[in-house]
Amino acid sequence: MTSTPFPFTAVVGQDDLRLALLLNAVSPAVGGVLVRGEKGTAKSTAVRALSALLPPVAVVPGCRFSCSPGSPDPGCPDGPHEPGTATERPSRMVELPVGASEDRLVGALDIERALAEGVKAFEPGLLADAHRGILYVDEVNLLHDHLVDLLLDAAAMGASYVEREGVSVRHASKFLLVGTMNPEEGELRPQLLDRFGLTVEVAASREPDQRVEVVRRRLAHDDDPAGFAARWADEEADVRARIVAARELLPSVVLGDAALRQIAATCAAFEVDGMRADIVMARTATALAAWAGRTDVLAEDVRQAALLALPHRRRRNPFDAPGLDEDKLDETLDEFGDRGDDDPDPDPDPGPDGPGGGGGRPPEQGPEDGAGDAGAPPEDGPGEQPPPAPAAGGAGERSAVRAAEPFRTKVLSVPGLGEGTAGRRSRARTEHGRTTGARRPRGALTKLHLAATVQAAAPHQRERGRTGRGLVVRRDDLRQATREGREGNLVLFVVDASGSMAARQRMSAVKGAVLSLLLDAYQRRDKVGLVTFRGSAAEVALPPTSSVDAAAVRLESLPTGGRTPLAAGLLRAHEVLRVERLRDPARRALVVVVTDGRATGGVEPVAQAGRAARLFAAEGTASVVVDCESGPIRLGLTGQLAGELGGTTVTLDELRADSIAGLVKDVRETGSRRAA
């Protein structure tokens, strides 16, 4: 029994989200939507409700790849298709789970039949199901890199290719890509980010009346889904008819030279990379005009298109917040626009259809929807929470100082060979990478080692009665290729924020170094955590997460002062790693201790710090001590700490890419000596 989805028109507020989805329904060429926002803001609800508004799709009967009867794919695996009757089916929304396998996404070939019979037995995947429909990825920022690569290829070429040891299948795959994400859990890979045509920021309303209406409608739907949907049937039908009318009008919309100049000038003014932004803005402005029932593109269409298409294309690194300076946008539009005939009022009355591009808002839903704050960043959203209260005992506490400019570092890797989540830091056994050997498959075969399979089957051909050209292959002959690639690690920063680190210039350099390592962790798909210690205690400033920008914000606001409870910091870090191993046992850790090595406060602080450090060495945890000691007289305490940890030491200057050449070797050699 199919559950009744929540009606699209019953979603309260979230005007920008609904508008972006509807524009893609009008013109799929816009390129999809990325929805960013905190949890519990109706992101998934709105996306799932969209598919019910899309017109039905005409397909060739019996074709598993949804070929259009008017222009079937000549390379369709189920083809060639003869001219005949067409059938209609509802538009599909296909969900891609974050943990899906490659075969589930692109489809699977029966290698055993291909080798033995020469038959291309192909089971279609999600990319085939999504053709001419919606491909929805919840938590898209957590998608594994190899699946991201496949999505990028399909989105760029409009087709999916499946190849297994010389056996190849191709089919059309054109879909509307919709992703949702919570930035608290990490940012999206830049290549995939640019593939989304539009982006919207969503947040829960701070208006009590609107929140009441959200709860009222949610409870009504849960109590009687069918009855609730029936009450919104007329509004759903109106929007569905408006989408059809806008699609029919779209080819007649004229994008004039004035609007094109505004689009080009806006993209140049905001320094977006490449030309995709210009094209997306043009398509979005055209769709906005069609949605408003017009055949000409106005300045407000261009403005709304910029607000939807540019914010996610302006980020230069993960520490930059997405967004657009609207004052600068208006100045650019005024400078390059011709408002004499098109737009006499630079700030027109929104009118009955609401603001945002000439009637861009969906049909009115009642007075309770009028004060939506969709698109505004949360007041206390991801990466912007106030830092935790400082530890007690901070005598002589100083306010936080700004970090120095980050710089490029080389990789700090964990010794040995892991089996963790695919990434770009340390060596690991992975599904992708260079082939290093073969083994019997455990479960379904995913990567065939052809030479090993033939070698296993060859001695048995006579007893199996081989007579023809084909090789008689049985299940026991199949061999899985073992491969070596790179994994992502947990990089846990343990930062000394005591009074001995409090010199402003010195702490600024320390924060700059940690920010540089955070940027490197983002690029290498690591999880990060942050433990700080000062005064009389240590605290977890940020539990392990994929959101490096959240770590950067916590670090930036970190105050300093008080004694140096080094042992407390190490013990707290050890506890964080213990809990994280239970959650994700395959992910190996790299502990980066940032300190000058001093330990003060309590009974025998140096001895306690040594005992805490030896816990890491006993468990074989990879570690690096960043030596922050400065001045003409150096005590060499960080070297002693690194010895207790079983790790290595590096100075702040040595962290830079041009002077770190021997560091990776040192880390690996230290790990090898410890293993021996």
mmCIF file of N, CA and C in Angstrom, residues 186-225:
data_model
loop_
_atom_site.group_PDB
_atom_site.id
_atom_site.type_symbol
_atom_site.label_atom_id
_atom_site.label_comp_id
_atom_site.label_asym_id
_atom_site.label_seq_id
_atom_site.Cartn_x
_atom_site.Cartn_y
_atom_site.Cartn_z
ATOM 1 N N GLY A 186 28.831 18.807 7.161
ATOM 2 C CA GLY A 186 29.889 18.921 6.171
ATOM 3 C C GLY A 186 29.399 19.540 4.880
ATOM 4 N N GLU A 187 30.348 20.124 4.146
ATOM 5 C CA GLU A 187 30.017 20.781 2.886
ATOM 6 C C GLU A 187 30.089 19.798 1.720
ATOM 7 N N LEU A 188 29.610 20.270 0.595
ATOM 8 C CA LEU A 188 29.520 19.449 -0.606
ATOM 9 C C LEU A 188 30.755 19.630 -1.471
ATOM 10 N N ARG A 189 31.158 18.567 -2.118
ATOM 11 C CA ARG A 189 32.295 18.625 -3.030
ATOM 12 C C ARG A 189 32.046 19.682 -4.109
ATOM 13 N N PRO A 190 33.024 20.564 -4.387
ATOM 14 C CA PRO A 190 32.781 21.691 -5.295
ATOM 15 C C PRO A 190 32.275 21.288 -6.679
ATOM 16 N N GLN A 191 32.793 20.177 -7.237
ATOM 17 C CA GLN A 191 32.361 19.780 -8.576
ATOM 18 C C GLN A 191 30.874 19.459 -8.615
ATOM 19 N N LEU A 192 30.364 18.802 -7.574
ATOM 20 C CA LEU A 192 28.936 18.482 -7.540
ATOM 21 C C LEU A 192 28.119 19.711 -7.193
ATOM 22 N N LEU A 193 28.653 20.568 -6.346
ATOM 23 C CA LEU A 193 27.955 21.792 -5.975
ATOM 24 C C LEU A 193 27.615 22.618 -7.205
ATOM 25 N N ASP A 194 28.555 22.711 -8.134
ATOM 26 C CA ASP A 194 28.350 23.521 -9.332
ATOM 27 C C ASP A 194 27.332 22.897 -10.278
ATOM 28 N N ARG A 195 27.063 21.586 -10.141
ATOM 29 C CA ARG A 195 26.111 20.919 -11.017
ATOM 30 C C ARG A 195 24.662 21.246 -10.667
ATOM 31 N N PHE A 196 24.429 21.709 -9.459
ATOM 32 C CA PHE A 196 23.075 22.112 -9.095
ATOM 33 C C PHE A 196 22.813 23.493 -9.672
ATOM 34 N N GLY A 197 21.723 23.611 -10.428
ATOM 35 C CA GLY A 197 21.417 24.902 -11.023
ATOM 36 C C GLY A 197 21.132 25.959 -9.977
ATOM 37 N N LEU A 198 20.281 25.623 -9.004
ATOM 38 C CA LEU A 198 19.841 26.589 -8.006
ATOM 39 C C LEU A 198 20.145 26.080 -6.605
ATOM 40 N N THR A 199 20.220 27.007 -5.674
ATOM 41 C CA THR A 199 20.358 26.626 -4.274
ATOM 42 C C THR A 199 19.469 27.520 -3.430
ATOM 43 N N VAL A 200 18.927 26.945 -2.366
ATOM 44 C CA VAL A 200 18.118 27.723 -1.431
ATOM 45 C C VAL A 200 18.529 27.359 -0.011
ATOM 46 N N GLU A 201 18.462 28.346 0.869
ATOM 47 C CA GLU A 201 18.701 28.145 2.295
ATOM 48 C C GLU A 201 17.343 28.138 2.990
ATOM 49 N N VAL A 202 17.103 27.128 3.815
ATOM 50 C CA VAL A 202 15.833 27.053 4.523
ATOM 51 C C VAL A 202 16.096 27.037 6.023
ATOM 52 N N ALA A 203 15.152 27.581 6.762
ATOM 53 C CA ALA A 203 15.244 27.615 8.223
ATOM 54 C C ALA A 203 13.838 27.610 8.789
ATOM 55 N N ALA A 204 13.707 27.089 9.986
ATOM 56 C CA ALA A 204 12.409 27.095 10.650
ATOM 57 C C ALA A 204 12.012 28.529 10.988
ATOM 58 N N SER A 205 10.741 28.826 10.827
ATOM 59 C CA SER A 205 10.237 30.161 11.121
ATOM 60 C C SER A 205 10.380 30.464 12.610
ATOM 61 N N ARG A 206 10.652 31.713 12.927
ATOM 62 C CA ARG A 206 10.682 32.167 14.314
ATOM 63 C C ARG A 206 9.346 32.805 14.717
ATOM 64 N N GLU A 207 8.364 32.798 13.807
ATOM 65 C CA GLU A 207 7.051 33.358 14.096
ATOM 66 C C GLU A 207 6.169 32.292 14.750
ATOM 67 N N PRO A 208 5.678 32.529 15.972
ATOM 68 C CA PRO A 208 4.859 31.512 16.652
ATOM 69 C C PRO A 208 3.636 31.079 15.855
ATOM 70 N N ASP A 209 2.939 32.037 15.201
ATOM 71 C CA ASP A 209 1.730 31.670 14.460
ATOM 72 C C ASP A 209 2.043 30.711 13.319
ATOM 73 N N GLN A 210 3.140 30.960 12.649
ATOM 74 C CA GLN A 210 3.492 30.080 11.538
ATOM 75 C C GLN A 210 3.915 28.701 12.033
ATOM 76 N N ARG A 211 4.625 28.646 13.137
ATOM 77 C CA ARG A 211 5.021 27.358 13.704
ATOM 78 C C ARG A 211 3.791 26.566 14.161
ATOM 79 N N VAL A 212 2.800 27.275 14.706
ATOM 80 C CA VAL A 212 1.551 26.612 15.094
ATOM 81 C C VAL A 212 0.888 25.974 13.881
ATOM 82 N N GLU A 213 0.866 26.714 12.776
ATOM 83 C CA GLU A 213 0.217 26.181 11.576
ATOM 84 C C GLU A 213 0.968 24.977 11.018
ATOM 85 N N VAL A 214 2.309 24.978 11.104
ATOM 86 C CA VAL A 214 3.092 23.820 10.671
ATOM 87 C C VAL A 214 2.687 22.579 11.460
ATOM 88 N N VAL A 215 2.625 22.720 12.781
ATOM 89 C CA VAL A 215 2.264 21.584 13.628
ATOM 90 C C VAL A 215 0.837 21.127 13.341
ATOM 91 N N ARG A 216 -0.074 22.078 13.188
ATOM 92 C CA ARG A 216 -1.478 21.733 12.939
ATOM 93 C C ARG A 216 -1.617 20.905 11.659
ATOM 94 N N ARG A 217 -0.966 21.338 10.597
ATOM 95 C CA ARG A 217 -1.094 20.607 9.330
ATOM 96 C C ARG A 217 -0.402 19.252 9.380
ATOM 97 N N ARG A 218 0.750 19.194 10.051
ATOM 98 C CA ARG A 218 1.457 17.911 10.146
ATOM 99 C C ARG A 218 0.627 16.887 10.911
ATOM 100 N N LEU A 219 0.021 17.298 12.011
ATOM 101 C CA LEU A 219 -0.801 16.371 12.790
ATOM 102 C C LEU A 219 -2.037 15.951 12.010
ATOM 103 N N ALA A 220 -2.642 16.894 11.290
ATOM 104 C CA ALA A 220 -3.828 16.556 10.495
ATOM 105 C C ALA A 220 -3.488 15.541 9.409
ATOM 106 N N HIS A 221 -2.335 15.702 8.787
ATOM 107 C CA HIS A 221 -1.931 14.746 7.755
ATOM 108 C C HIS A 221 -1.643 13.375 8.353
ATOM 109 N N ASP A 222 -0.968 13.338 9.479
ATOM 110 C CA ASP A 222 -0.638 12.053 10.092
ATOM 111 C C ASP A 222 -1.885 11.314 10.559
ATOM 112 N N ASP A 223 -2.905 12.055 11.026
ATOM 113 C CA ASP A 223 -4.133 11.412 11.490
ATOM 114 C C ASP A 223 -4.959 10.848 10.345
ATOM 115 N N ASP A 224 -5.007 11.556 9.217
ATOM 116 C CA ASP A 224 -5.828 11.116 8.087
ATOM 117 C C ASP A 224 -5.177 11.584 6.788
ATOM 118 N N PRO A 225 -4.154 10.854 6.293
ATOM 119 C CA PRO A 225 -3.439 11.317 5.093
ATOM 120 C C PRO A 225 -4.345 11.519 3.892
#
